[in-house]
Coordinates of C-alpha atoms and ligand atoms in Angstrom, one line a residue:
M863 CA 139.8 35.6 128.7
N864 CA 142.4 33.7 130.3
N865 CA 144.0 30.3 128.8
N866 CA 141.4 28.6 131.4
E867 CA 138.8 30.1 130.6
L868 CA 139.5 30.0 126.5
F869 CA 140.4 26.2 127.1
T870 CA 136.9 25.9 129.0
R871 CA 135.0 28.0 126.2
A872 CA 137.1 25.7 123.5
A873 CA 136.0 22.4 124.7
K874 CA 132.6 23.3 124.4
V875 CA 132.9 23.6 120.6
I876 CA 135.3 21.3 119.4
P877 CA 137.1 17.8 120.9
G878 CA 139.7 18.2 123.6
G879 CA 140.0 22.0 122.9
V880 CA 142.6 22.0 120.4
N881 CA 142.2 21.2 116.7
S882 CA 145.2 18.3 117.0
P883 CA 145.9 16.1 119.5
V884 CA 149.6 17.5 120.0
R885 CA 148.4 20.6 121.2
A886 CA 146.7 18.9 124.2
F887 CA 148.9 19.0 127.7
R888 CA 147.6 15.2 128.3
S889 CA 150.5 13.7 129.1
V890 CA 152.0 17.0 131.0
G891 CA 148.7 18.6 132.9
G892 CA 147.5 21.4 132.9
T893 CA 146.1 24.0 130.2
P894 CA 147.2 24.5 126.6
L895 CA 149.0 28.4 126.2
F896 CA 147.0 29.9 123.5
I897 CA 148.6 32.1 121.2
R898 CA 148.1 35.5 120.9
E899 CA 150.8 36.2 118.6
A900 CA 154.2 35.9 117.6
S901 CA 157.2 36.6 116.1
G902 CA 161.5 35.8 115.5
S903 CA 161.6 32.8 118.9
K904 CA 158.9 34.3 121.1
M905 CA 155.7 33.3 121.4
V906 CA 153.0 35.6 123.0
D907 CA 150.0 33.6 125.1
S908 CA 146.9 35.1 125.8
E909 CA 147.8 37.0 129.0
G910 CA 150.0 38.6 127.6
R911 CA 153.3 35.9 129.2
A912 CA 156.2 35.8 126.0
Y913 CA 158.0 32.6 125.8
I914 CA 160.7 31.3 124.1
D915 CA 159.5 29.0 121.8
Y916 CA 161.0 25.8 120.9
V917 CA 157.8 23.5 119.0
C918 CA 158.4 26.6 116.9
S919 CA 154.3 25.3 115.0
W920 CA 156.4 21.7 115.4
G921 CA 158.6 22.3 112.9
P922 CA 157.9 25.1 110.0
M923 CA 159.3 27.9 111.7
I924 CA 162.8 26.8 111.0
L925 CA 163.1 30.7 110.4
G926 CA 161.1 32.0 113.1
H927 CA 157.7 33.2 113.4
A928 CA 156.5 36.0 111.3
H929 CA 159.4 36.8 109.9
P930 CA 159.8 40.3 107.8
D931 CA 160.2 38.6 104.8
V932 CA 157.7 35.9 104.7
V933 CA 155.1 37.9 105.8
A934 CA 155.7 41.2 103.0
A935 CA 155.2 38.9 100.3
I936 CA 152.3 36.8 101.8
R937 CA 150.7 40.4 102.3
E938 CA 151.3 41.0 98.4
A939 CA 149.8 37.8 97.3
V940 CA 146.5 38.1 99.1
G941 CA 145.4 40.9 97.0
K942 CA 146.0 38.9 93.8
G943 CA 143.8 36.0 94.7
A944 CA 143.7 33.5 97.7
S945 CA 143.4 30.3 95.4
F946 CA 142.5 30.1 91.8
G947 CA 141.8 26.1 91.3
A948 CA 143.9 26.5 88.3
P949 CA 147.9 26.7 87.4
T950 CA 150.0 29.6 88.9
E951 CA 153.8 30.0 87.8
L952 CA 154.4 30.8 91.7
E953 CA 153.5 26.1 91.3
I954 CA 155.7 26.0 88.7
E955 CA 159.1 28.2 90.9
M956 CA 157.8 26.2 94.1
A957 CA 158.6 22.8 92.0
E958 CA 161.9 23.8 90.4
R959 CA 163.5 24.6 93.7
V960 CA 162.4 21.4 95.7
V961 CA 163.7 19.8 92.0
A962 CA 166.7 21.5 92.3
A963 CA 167.5 21.3 96.4
F964 CA 166.4 17.3 96.2
P965 CA 168.6 14.5 94.5
S966 CA 166.1 11.9 94.4
I967 CA 163.6 14.6 93.2
E968 CA 162.8 14.7 89.3
A969 CA 158.9 15.9 89.4
V970 CA 157.0 16.5 92.3
R971 CA 152.7 17.5 92.6
M972 CA 151.9 19.3 95.4
V973 CA 149.3 18.6 98.3
S974 CA 147.8 20.9 101.8
S975 CA 149.6 18.5 104.2
G976 CA 152.2 16.2 105.3
T977 CA 149.3 13.8 105.6
E978 CA 148.4 14.0 102.4
A979 CA 152.1 13.6 101.1
T980 CA 152.4 10.3 102.8
M981 CA 149.2 9.6 101.9
T982 CA 149.5 9.6 97.8
A983 CA 153.3 8.0 98.3
I984 CA 151.9 4.8 99.9
R985 CA 148.8 5.1 97.3
L986 CA 151.7 5.7 94.3
A987 CA 153.8 2.7 94.9
R988 CA 150.6 0.4 95.8
G989 CA 149.6 1.6 92.5
W990 CA 153.2 1.1 90.4
T991 CA 154.3 -2.4 91.9
G992 CA 150.6 -4.0 92.1
R993 CA 151.2 -4.8 95.8
D994 CA 149.0 -4.1 98.6
R995 CA 152.0 -4.1 101.7
I996 CA 153.8 -1.5 103.1
V997 CA 156.7 -1.6 106.0
K998 CA 156.5 1.1 108.8
F999 CA 158.7 0.9 111.7
N1000 CA 157.5 1.6 115.4
G1001 CA 157.3 5.3 116.6
C1002 CA 157.8 7.2 113.0
Y1003 CA 155.0 8.7 112.7
H1004 CA 153.8 9.6 108.9
G1005 CA 150.5 10.9 109.1
H1006 CA 147.4 9.8 110.1
A1007 CA 146.0 7.7 106.4
D1008 CA 144.6 4.5 107.2
S1009 CA 147.9 2.4 106.0
L1010 CA 149.8 4.6 108.3
L1011 CA 148.1 4.9 111.8
V1012 CA 149.3 1.2 112.9
K1013 CA 151.1 0.5 115.6
A1014 CA 153.8 -2.3 116.7
G1015 CA 152.8 -5.9 116.1
S1016 CA 155.5 -8.0 118.4
G1017 CA 157.7 -9.6 116.0
V1018 CA 158.8 -9.4 112.8
A1019 CA 155.6 -11.5 111.2
T1020 CA 153.1 -9.3 113.6
L1021 CA 151.0 -8.2 111.4
G1022 CA 149.7 -4.5 111.8
I1023 CA 146.9 -4.0 114.6
P1024 CA 145.0 -1.1 114.3
G1025 CA 146.1 1.5 116.7
S1026 CA 143.1 4.0 116.2
P1027 CA 139.7 2.4 116.3
G1028 CA 137.9 3.8 112.9
I1029 CA 140.5 2.1 110.8
P1030 CA 139.6 -1.1 108.7
R1031 CA 141.2 -4.5 110.2
V1032 CA 142.1 -5.8 106.6
L1033 CA 144.3 -2.1 106.0
A1034 CA 145.6 -2.2 108.6
G1035 CA 146.6 -6.2 108.4
L1036 CA 148.6 -5.0 104.9
T1037 CA 150.9 -2.5 107.3
L1038 CA 153.9 -4.3 109.4
S1039 CA 155.5 -2.3 111.7
L1040 CA 158.7 -3.2 112.9
A1041 CA 161.5 -1.5 115.2
Y1042 CA 163.6 1.6 114.2
N1043 CA 167.0 0.5 113.5
D1044 CA 166.7 -3.5 113.3
L1045 CA 167.8 -4.7 109.5
D1046 CA 167.4 -8.1 110.4
A1047 CA 163.2 -7.2 111.2
V1048 CA 163.2 -5.6 107.3
K1049 CA 165.6 -9.0 105.8
A1050 CA 163.1 -11.7 108.2
A1051 CA 159.6 -9.4 106.5
F1052 CA 161.3 -9.5 103.0
A1053 CA 162.7 -13.5 103.6
R1054 CA 157.8 -13.8 103.8
Y1055 CA 156.7 -11.7 102.2
G1056 CA 158.9 -9.6 99.6
Q1057 CA 156.6 -10.5 97.0
D1058 CA 154.1 -8.5 97.8
I1059 CA 155.7 -5.2 99.8
A1060 CA 155.0 -2.1 97.2
C1061 CA 157.1 -0.1 100.0
I1062 CA 158.6 0.9 103.2
I1063 CA 158.3 4.4 104.2
V1064 CA 161.2 5.6 106.9
E1065 CA 162.0 8.9 108.5
P1066 CA 165.5 8.9 107.9
V1067 CA 166.0 10.6 110.7
A1068 CA 163.1 9.6 113.1
A1069 CA 162.0 12.6 114.9
N1070 CA 158.0 11.6 115.9
M1071 CA 159.3 9.1 119.5
G1072 CA 162.2 12.0 120.1
V1073 CA 164.8 12.3 117.9
V1074 CA 166.3 8.7 117.3
M1075 CA 169.5 8.6 113.9
P1076 CA 169.6 6.3 112.0
K1077 CA 172.4 3.7 112.8
P1078 CA 175.2 3.2 110.2
G1079 CA 174.3 1.4 107.5
F1080 CA 170.3 0.9 108.5
L1081 CA 169.1 3.7 105.9
E1082 CA 171.6 1.9 103.2
G1083 CA 170.5 -1.6 103.7
L1084 CA 166.7 -0.2 103.1
R1085 CA 168.0 0.6 99.9
E1086 CA 169.3 -2.0 99.2
I1087 CA 167.0 -4.5 100.0
T1088 CA 163.9 -2.9 98.0
A1089 CA 166.0 -2.5 95.0
A1090 CA 166.8 -6.1 95.4
N1091 CA 163.0 -7.2 96.2
G1092 CA 161.2 -4.7 93.8
S1093 CA 159.8 -2.7 96.0
L1094 CA 160.6 1.6 96.6
L1095 CA 162.1 3.6 99.1
I1096 CA 159.7 6.3 101.0
F1097 CA 162.0 9.0 102.8
D1098 CA 159.4 10.8 105.1
E1099 CA 161.5 13.9 105.1
V1100 CA 158.7 16.3 106.1
I1101 CA 160.7 17.1 108.7
T1102 CA 163.5 17.2 107.4
G1103 CA 163.8 18.3 104.4
F1104 CA 165.0 21.8 104.9
R1105 CA 166.0 21.3 108.6
L1106 CA 168.7 19.0 108.5
A1107 CA 170.0 20.6 105.6
Y1108 CA 168.0 22.1 102.3
G1109 CA 168.0 19.0 100.8
G1110 CA 167.7 17.0 103.5
W1111 CA 168.8 14.2 105.2
Q1112 CA 169.9 12.9 101.4
T1113 CA 172.1 15.1 100.4
I1114 CA 173.8 14.5 103.8
T1115 CA 173.4 10.8 103.2
G1116 CA 173.7 10.5 99.5
I1117 CA 171.1 7.7 99.7
R1118 CA 168.3 8.1 96.6
P1119 CA 165.2 7.0 98.1
D1120 CA 162.5 6.4 94.8
L1121 CA 160.1 9.0 96.5
T1122 CA 159.9 11.6 99.7
C1123 CA 157.3 12.7 101.4
L1124 CA 158.1 16.9 102.0
G1125 CA 156.2 19.5 104.7
K1126 CA 155.9 21.6 107.8
I1127 CA 159.1 24.2 106.0
I1128 CA 158.0 24.1 102.8
G1129 CA 155.2 25.5 103.5
G1130 CA 156.7 28.6 105.5
G1131 CA 153.6 28.6 108.1
L1132 CA 150.9 27.8 105.6
P1133 CA 148.9 24.7 104.8
V1134 CA 151.3 22.7 102.4
G1135 CA 152.9 19.2 101.6
A1136 CA 154.7 17.5 98.5
M1137 CA 155.9 14.3 97.6
G1138 CA 158.3 14.0 94.3
G1139 CA 160.5 11.6 92.9
K1140 CA 161.5 10.3 90.1
R1141 CA 160.1 11.4 86.4
E1142 CA 158.6 7.3 85.8
I1143 CA 157.2 6.5 88.6
M1144 CA 155.8 10.5 89.5
E1145 CA 153.9 10.3 86.0
H1146 CA 151.7 7.1 87.1
L1147 CA 149.8 9.3 88.4
A1148 CA 146.6 11.2 87.5
P1149 CA 146.1 13.1 84.7
V1150 CA 149.1 11.1 83.0
G1151 CA 149.5 7.6 84.9
P1152 CA 146.1 6.1 86.5
V1153 CA 146.8 6.5 90.4
Y1154 CA 144.6 9.3 90.9
Q1155 CA 145.2 12.3 93.4
A1156 CA 143.9 15.8 93.8
G1157 CA 143.2 19.1 95.8
T1158 CA 141.0 21.9 95.3
L1159 CA 143.7 24.0 97.0
S1160 CA 146.9 21.8 96.3
G1161 CA 149.6 24.5 94.9
N1162 CA 147.7 27.0 96.6
P1163 CA 149.5 31.1 95.6
L1164 CA 149.6 31.9 99.3
A1165 CA 151.0 28.8 100.7
M1166 CA 153.7 28.8 97.5
T1167 CA 154.9 32.3 98.0
A1168 CA 155.5 31.8 101.9
G1169 CA 157.2 28.8 101.1
I1170 CA 159.2 30.2 98.2
K1171 CA 160.0 32.9 100.2
T1172 CA 160.8 30.9 103.1
L1173 CA 163.3 28.5 101.2
D1174 CA 165.0 31.4 99.2
I1175 CA 166.4 32.7 102.7
L1176 CA 167.2 29.3 103.9
K1177 CA 169.1 29.2 100.6
K1178 CA 171.5 31.6 102.2
K1179 CA 171.4 29.9 105.6
N1180 CA 174.4 28.5 107.2
Y1181 CA 172.6 25.4 108.9
T1182 CA 175.5 25.0 111.3
E1183 CA 174.5 28.3 113.3
I1184 CA 171.6 26.0 114.0
E1185 CA 173.4 23.4 115.0
E1186 CA 175.3 24.5 117.2
K1187 CA 172.5 26.7 118.8
T1188 CA 171.9 23.3 119.4
V1189 CA 174.9 21.5 120.8
R1190 CA 175.1 24.4 123.0
L1191 CA 171.9 23.2 124.8
R1192 CA 172.7 20.0 124.9
N1193 CA 176.2 20.2 126.3
A1194 CA 174.4 22.3 128.7
F1195 CA 171.4 20.8 129.7
Q1196 CA 173.6 17.2 130.2
E1197 CA 176.5 19.2 132.3
L1198 CA 173.4 20.0 134.2
F1199 CA 171.7 16.8 134.9
D1200 CA 174.9 14.8 135.1
R1201 CA 175.3 16.9 138.3
A1202 CA 172.4 16.6 139.5
G1203 CA 172.6 13.2 139.6
L1204 CA 169.2 12.8 137.4
P1205 CA 169.9 10.5 134.4
V1206 CA 168.9 12.2 131.1
R1207 CA 170.2 11.1 127.5
I1208 CA 170.2 13.6 125.0
N1209 CA 169.7 13.1 121.7
H1210 CA 170.4 15.3 118.5
A1211 CA 170.5 15.5 115.0
G1212 CA 171.3 19.1 113.4
S1213 CA 169.0 21.7 115.6
L1214 CA 166.4 19.1 116.2
F1215 CA 167.3 17.8 120.1
T1216 CA 165.0 15.5 122.6
L1217 CA 165.1 15.0 126.2
F1218 CA 165.2 11.4 127.4
F1219 CA 164.7 11.1 130.5
T1220 CA 166.4 7.4 130.7
E1221 CA 169.4 6.5 131.2
R1222 CA 169.8 3.8 128.6
E1223 CA 170.3 5.2 124.9
V1224 CA 167.9 5.7 123.0
V1225 CA 167.7 3.7 119.2
D1226 CA 164.2 2.9 118.8
Y1227 CA 160.6 2.9 120.2
A1228 CA 161.1 0.3 123.2
S1229 CA 163.9 2.2 124.8
A1230 CA 162.1 5.9 124.3
Q1231 CA 159.4 4.6 125.6
G1232 CA 162.0 3.0 129.4
S1233 CA 162.0 7.2 130.1
N1234 CA 160.2 8.7 132.9
A1235 CA 156.7 10.7 131.2
E1236 CA 156.2 12.1 134.8
L1237 CA 159.9 13.1 135.8
F1238 CA 159.7 14.9 132.2
A1239 CA 156.0 16.3 132.6
R1240 CA 157.4 18.0 136.1
F1241 CA 160.4 19.2 133.9
F1242 CA 158.6 20.5 130.8
Q1243 CA 156.3 22.8 133.5
G1244 CA 159.1 23.7 135.4
M1245 CA 160.7 25.3 132.0
L1246 CA 157.6 26.8 130.9
A1247 CA 156.7 28.1 134.3
R1248 CA 160.3 30.2 134.1
G1249 CA 158.9 31.5 130.3
I1250 CA 160.4 27.9 128.2
N1251 CA 158.4 26.8 125.8
L1252 CA 158.9 22.9 125.0
A1253 CA 156.4 20.3 123.4
P1254 CA 153.8 18.9 125.6
A1255 CA 155.0 15.1 125.8
Q1256 CA 158.2 13.1 126.4
F1257 CA 158.6 11.8 123.0
E1258 CA 158.4 14.9 120.3
A1259 CA 161.4 16.6 119.4
G1260 CA 162.7 20.7 120.0
F1261 CA 163.6 22.8 117.2
V1262 CA 165.6 25.2 116.6
S1263 CA 165.4 28.1 115.1
F1264 CA 167.3 30.7 113.4
A1265 CA 165.6 33.5 114.9
H1266 CA 166.7 31.9 118.2
T1267 CA 169.2 34.3 120.1
D1268 CA 172.3 33.5 122.1
D1269 CA 170.5 35.6 124.9
D1270 CA 167.7 33.1 124.5
I1271 CA 170.3 29.7 124.8
E1272 CA 171.6 31.7 127.6
K1273 CA 168.3 31.7 129.2
T1274 CA 167.2 28.7 128.4
I1275 CA 169.9 27.0 129.6
A1276 CA 169.3 29.0 133.1
A1277 CA 165.6 27.9 133.1
C1278 CA 167.3 24.4 133.5
E1279 CA 169.3 25.1 135.8
K1280 CA 166.6 26.8 138.0
T1281 CA 163.8 24.0 137.4
I1282 CA 166.5 20.8 138.5
K1283 CA 166.9 22.2 141.7
T1284 CA 162.9 21.5 141.6
L1285 CA 162.6 17.6 140.3
R1286 CA 164.7 15.5 143.1
Ligands
LIG2303 C1 154.4 16.2 110.6 C2 154.5 15.6 109.8 C3 153.6 14.3 109.1 C4 152.0 15.4 109.1 O1 152.3 16.0 108.3 P1 150.6 16.9 109.0 O2 150.8 18.3 107.2 O3 150.7 17.5 110.3 O4 149.6 16.5 108.3 C5 154.2 13.2 108.4 N1 155.9 13.0 108.8 C6 156.3 13.6 109.5 C7 157.8 12.6 109.5 C8 155.7 14.5 110.2 O5 156.7 14.6 110.8

């Protein structure tokens, strides 16, 4: 069956034909690729076409697809049983690695997705502080738990409006969503609600509105304000953890959040999430403390095995290697678009990048929204037709892996050059 036929068949039994909406080609048009297999930097679709992949499963595949050592480790582990519902040494091995890598993490709880990690972190922050309100930022994605699926209200004092039907107003009303990089808005929110704010949750480098860097002083400001008000600071490093550096953005900046959420890379492609932080706060979780949290498949031996192997390989890697490849791509893209007279702003952090089709500098969700999504869609389709798989939406990051070769980068630049000719 080809992609179209598979999509038609899928849509009969799966809502929209996909099990996560970001996989649908809603904003770019056309049919999603149905993937048959992948290896290194390449994915092969149901029609046998190969693509250089810059989605990398939305982040986890930092070593490339089907890394032989990770595959071998999973093969060996699965023969010993897929799940026990009882503790294993593998979970300790994983926890010890996370604690060693992240300066702010003294204890960690494994879960099965990033959503579970952020959901647990928010519950723990509320349970620890005895407060109900939380602060997040417009355009930051923290998974799909009710309290976090809240869009911007305009202005600091505006209470959250549910970003999705199904979220009780009373719950959404406890989420304040502010402009990223706007410390004054945070100060105003704390001036009004400070005694009732349990936590701030933030992507320390935002990568879910496209890549947006924190302005100098922004994260430091969040640290100060939360500390002064008895609120917790939660870094959602589900994307940035083990990607921007082995210990995440916090090792680069030296800022120590109270809690950190992880996911994606630490499962090596298997379903995983984790949240950790100060021991005192973490031990407020059951079974030691009163805040309940659980999971039948949490710390799953296959996921731990894939994650541990991935981390052990990553630990020996030089992250400047993937950053340099990303910078080469960015510089070449920028030059090609400049030469063509097409306005594009390219943000990048380490091995993450986003091409925003706008003239304005992108510093938050509002400026990201100024991008020309229609032009992006044409760029996306042009690249796809030339064998380059980018995320099928303007407000996403591109991911470069250790498996991307110089040849991949050259081919991607050549595809961009050809695609641009079709955009004018
Ligand atoms: C992907 C992501 C999540 C959610 O993780 P899932 O495993 O998809 O539930 C949370 N936070 C950030 C920053 C993410 O990028």
